[in-house]
Amino acid sequence: MPFFCFVESSLVGLQYMQPLDADFIDDARGEAAGLLRHHERAYAAHIFADDEFVATIRAADIASS
């Protein structure tokens, strides 16, 4: 099942959807967390399986772990 990640950022026009390499939701969560760490102004990553929403990861949540 293909996973996609919609990254939200505080920079106008920087929101984007990116395909993930993950085959399983736990791997998709890890990739999404990596995207949040990589993009300094990103504050949330929303994971979709095909067109179905499955999870949101917030930068504040991974910063405190």
Short mmCIF file of the C-alpha atoms (twelve columns), coordinates in Angstrom:
data_MODEL
# 
_entry.id   MODEL 
# 
loop_
_atom_site.group_PDB 
_atom_site.id 
_atom_site.type_symbol 
_atom_site.label_atom_id 
_atom_site.label_alt_id 
_atom_site.label_comp_id 
_atom_site.label_asym_id 
_atom_site.label_seq_id 
_atom_site.Cartn_x 
_atom_site.Cartn_y 
_atom_site.Cartn_z 
_atom_site.pdbx_PDB_model_num 
ATOM 1  C CA . MET A 1  0.000  0.000  0.000  1 
ATOM 2  C CA . PRO A 2  1.536  3.338  -0.960 1 
ATOM 3  C CA . PHE A 3  1.944  5.873  1.828  1 
ATOM 4  C CA . PHE A 4  2.130  9.627  1.303  1 
ATOM 5  C CA . CYS A 5  3.047  12.416 3.683  1 
ATOM 6  C CA . PHE A 6  1.602  15.926 3.582  1 
ATOM 7  C CA . VAL A 7  4.055  18.263 5.324  1 
ATOM 8  C CA . GLU A 8  2.727  21.510 6.795  1 
ATOM 9  C CA . SER A 9  5.119  24.405 7.255  1 
ATOM 10 C CA . SER A 10 4.951  27.919 8.623  1 
ATOM 11 C CA . LEU A 11 6.456  29.166 5.350  1 
ATOM 12 C CA . VAL A 12 3.792  30.190 2.865  1 
ATOM 13 C CA . GLY A 13 3.793  27.916 -0.159 1 
ATOM 14 C CA . LEU A 14 6.028  25.233 1.379  1 
ATOM 15 C CA . GLN A 15 3.310  22.679 2.125  1 
ATOM 16 C CA . TYR A 16 3.728  19.622 -0.041 1 
ATOM 17 C CA . MET A 17 2.818  15.973 -0.497 1 
ATOM 18 C CA . GLN A 18 5.625  13.432 -0.723 1 
ATOM 19 C CA . PRO A 19 5.483  9.690  -1.389 1 
ATOM 20 C CA . LEU A 20 7.076  7.541  1.302  1 
ATOM 21 C CA . ASP A 21 9.150  4.395  0.763  1 
ATOM 22 C CA . ALA A 22 7.494  2.618  3.706  1 
ATOM 23 C CA . ASP A 23 5.488  -0.569 3.326  1 
ATOM 24 C CA . PHE A 24 4.088  -0.497 6.882  1 
ATOM 25 C CA . ILE A 25 2.532  2.273  8.992  1 
ATOM 26 C CA . ASP A 26 5.275  2.196  11.651 1 
ATOM 27 C CA . ASP A 27 7.889  2.739  8.939  1 
ATOM 28 C CA . ALA A 28 5.763  5.530  7.449  1 
ATOM 29 C CA . ARG A 29 5.636  7.231  10.862 1 
ATOM 30 C CA . GLY A 30 9.429  7.051  11.068 1 
ATOM 31 C CA . GLU A 31 9.849  8.561  7.619  1 
ATOM 32 C CA . ALA A 32 7.358  11.324 8.406  1 
ATOM 33 C CA . ALA A 33 9.227  12.141 11.627 1 
ATOM 34 C CA . GLY A 34 12.426 12.332 9.590  1 
ATOM 35 C CA . LEU A 35 10.809 14.815 7.211  1 
ATOM 36 C CA . LEU A 36 9.796  16.988 10.163 1 
ATOM 37 C CA . ARG A 37 13.357 16.938 11.504 1 
ATOM 38 C CA . HIS A 38 14.736 17.802 8.074  1 
ATOM 39 C CA . HIS A 39 12.485 20.827 7.481  1 
ATOM 40 C CA . GLU A 40 13.110 23.439 10.151 1 
ATOM 41 C CA . ARG A 41 9.800  25.295 9.682  1 
ATOM 42 C CA . ALA A 42 7.596  22.193 9.327  1 
ATOM 43 C CA . TYR A 43 5.186  21.702 12.209 1 
ATOM 44 C CA . ALA A 44 3.090  18.675 11.182 1 
ATOM 45 C CA . ALA A 45 3.216  15.664 8.908  1 
ATOM 46 C CA . HIS A 46 -0.032 13.959 7.907  1 
ATOM 47 C CA . ILE A 47 0.247  10.372 6.678  1 
ATOM 48 C CA . PHE A 48 -2.123 8.926  4.108  1 
ATOM 49 C CA . ALA A 49 -2.467 5.357  2.829  1 
ATOM 50 C CA . ASP A 50 -3.633 5.836  -0.734 1 
ATOM 51 C CA . ASP A 51 -6.322 8.491  -0.166 1 
ATOM 52 C CA . GLU A 52 -7.173 7.538  3.444  1 
ATOM 53 C CA . PHE A 53 -5.829 9.621  6.348  1 
ATOM 54 C CA . VAL A 54 -4.045 7.419  8.917  1 
ATOM 55 C CA . ALA A 55 -1.978 9.602  11.281 1 
ATOM 56 C CA . THR A 56 -0.554 13.004 12.157 1 
ATOM 57 C CA . ILE A 57 2.858  13.570 13.679 1 
ATOM 58 C CA . ARG A 58 3.647  16.980 15.158 1 
ATOM 59 C CA . ALA A 59 7.139  18.427 15.353 1 
ATOM 60 C CA . ALA A 60 6.543  19.326 19.005 1 
ATOM 61 C CA . ASP A 61 5.914  15.649 19.791 1 
ATOM 62 C CA . ILE A 62 9.171  14.412 18.275 1 
ATOM 63 C CA . ALA A 63 11.188 17.307 19.690 1 
ATOM 64 C CA . SER A 64 10.289 16.260 23.231 1 
ATOM 65 C CA . SER A 65 11.180 12.591 22.726 1 
# 
